[in-house]
């Protein structure tokens, strides 16, 4: 029988010290370097789990938004610094919200709304470096009834 208890992933007590001292970022950089050599730099960028430093920094700089639902309203909150809030333009239609000049000047960030909203009646407030938008929900009362022919229904 194969001695499983003496082999690497199963017996953690016998791991060499260099495995214990490894930095995950160093491993990731090495893997990306090897992938770049094997597949080319353009192809290596398309692989999942790529944590390039500039990609992480860009993700960290974009604040996370939050959506809240009430019975007749939909609320959207996102932190925006005061100096940047002066330049942000807000645009929306019934299903999508777009912030122009956000996260940086000249850029656009779009958000899909979880519900249909009315085009009018939106209110914006800015307090404590946080933008809050309040949308009126739009209830779609147009219901279409579809008839199923009886000859197509089989038991």
C-alpha positions in Angstrom: 0.0 0.0 0.0 1.2 3.5 -0.8 2.4 5.4 2.3 0.1 8.5 2.0 0.9 9.7 5.5 4.5 10.4 4.5 3.8 12.4 1.3 3.7 16.2 0.9 0.2 17.7 1.0 -1.0 15.3 3.6 1.8 15.5 6.2 2.2 19.2 6.9 4.7 18.7 9.7 7.5 17.7 7.3 7.1 20.7 5.0 10.5 22.4 4.2 10.9 25.8 5.7 11.1 27.5 2.3 7.5 26.4 1.7 6.3 27.9 5.0 8.1 31.3 4.2 6.8 31.7 0.7 5.0 34.9 -0.1 1.8 34.4 -2.2 2.6 37.5 -4.3 6.0 36.1 -5.3 4.3 32.8 -6.3 1.7 34.8 -8.4 4.4 36.9 -10.1 6.4 33.7 -10.9 3.3 32.0 -12.4 2.5 35.1 -14.5 6.1 35.3 -15.7 6.1 31.6 -16.8 2.7 32.0 -18.4 4.0 35.0 -20.3 7.0 33.1 -21.5 4.9 30.1 -22.6 1.9 31.8 -24.1 3.2 35.3 -24.8 2.5 38.5 -22.8 -0.8 39.2 -24.6 -2.2 35.7 -23.9 -1.1 35.6 -20.3 -3.1 38.7 -19.4 -6.3 36.8 -20.3 -5.9 34.0 -17.7 -8.0 34.1 -14.6 -6.5 34.8 -11.2 -4.2 37.4 -12.6 -3.4 39.9 -9.8 -1.2 42.4 -11.5 -0.3 45.3 -9.1 -1.7 48.1 -11.3 -4.9 46.1 -11.8 -5.3 45.8 -8.0 -4.6 49.4 -7.4 -7.2 50.4 -10.0 -9.8 48.1 -8.3 -9.0 49.5 -4.9 -9.4 53.1 -6.1 -13.0 52.4 -7.3 -15.3 52.7 -4.3 -18.0 50.1 -3.9 -21.6 51.0 -4.3 -24.6 49.8 -2.4 -28.3 49.5 -3.4 -31.2 49.7 -1.0 -34.8 49.0 -1.7 -37.9 50.5 -0.1 -41.5 49.8 -1.1 -41.7 52.6 -3.6 -38.1 53.8 -4.0 -34.6 52.5 -4.9 -31.6 54.0 -3.1 -28.0 54.1 -4.4 -25.1 55.1 -2.3 -21.4 55.5 -3.3 -18.5 57.3 -1.5 -17.1 60.1 -3.6 -14.5 62.6 -2.4 -15.7 66.2 -2.1 -13.3 67.6 -4.7 -14.4 65.0 -7.2 -18.1 65.3 -6.5 -18.2 68.8 -8.0 -17.4 67.3 -11.4 -19.5 64.2 -11.4 -22.5 64.2 -13.7 -25.4 61.8 -13.1 -27.3 60.2 -16.0 -29.9 57.5 -15.9 -32.6 55.8 -17.8 -35.2 53.3 -16.6 -32.6 50.5 -16.1 -29.1 51.9 -16.0 -27.3 54.6 -14.0 -24.2 56.3 -15.4 -21.7 58.5 -13.5 -19.7 60.7 -15.8 -16.2 61.9 -14.6 -16.1 59.0 -12.2 -13.9 57.3 -10.9 -11.5 59.7 -12.6 -12.1 62.8 -14.8 -13.0 61.8 -18.3 -14.2 58.3 -17.4 -17.6 56.8 -17.1 -18.9 54.2 -14.7 -22.3 52.5 -15.4 -24.4 50.5 -13.0 -27.3 48.2 -13.8 -30.3 48.9 -11.7 -32.0 46.0 -9.9 -35.5 47.4 -10.7 -37.0 49.5 -13.3 -37.2 53.2 -12.2 -39.0 56.2 -13.4 -37.1 58.8 -15.4 -38.4 61.6 -13.4 -38.5 62.1 -9.6 -34.9 61.2 -8.9 -33.2 63.1 -6.0 -29.5 63.4 -5.3 -28.0 64.3 -1.9 -24.4 64.6 -0.9 -23.4 64.2 2.8 -20.2 63.1 4.5 -18.4 62.4 1.2 -21.2 60.0 0.1 -23.5 60.5 -2.8 -27.0 59.1 -2.4 -29.5 58.9 -5.2 -33.2 58.2 -4.6 -35.2 56.7 -7.6 -38.9 56.2 -7.8 -39.7 52.6 -8.7 -41.6 52.0 -11.9 -44.1 49.2 -11.6 -44.7 47.5 -14.9 -48.4 46.9 -14.9 -48.6 45.9 -18.6 -49.3 42.2 -18.5 -49.5 40.1 -21.6 -51.6 36.9 -21.4 -50.5 34.0 -23.7 -52.8 31.2 -24.7 -51.5 27.7 -24.9 -53.4 25.7 -27.6 -55.2 22.6 -26.1 -54.0 20.3 -28.8 -50.4 21.0 -27.7 -51.1 20.0 -24.1 -50.5 16.3 -23.7 -50.9 14.3 -20.5 
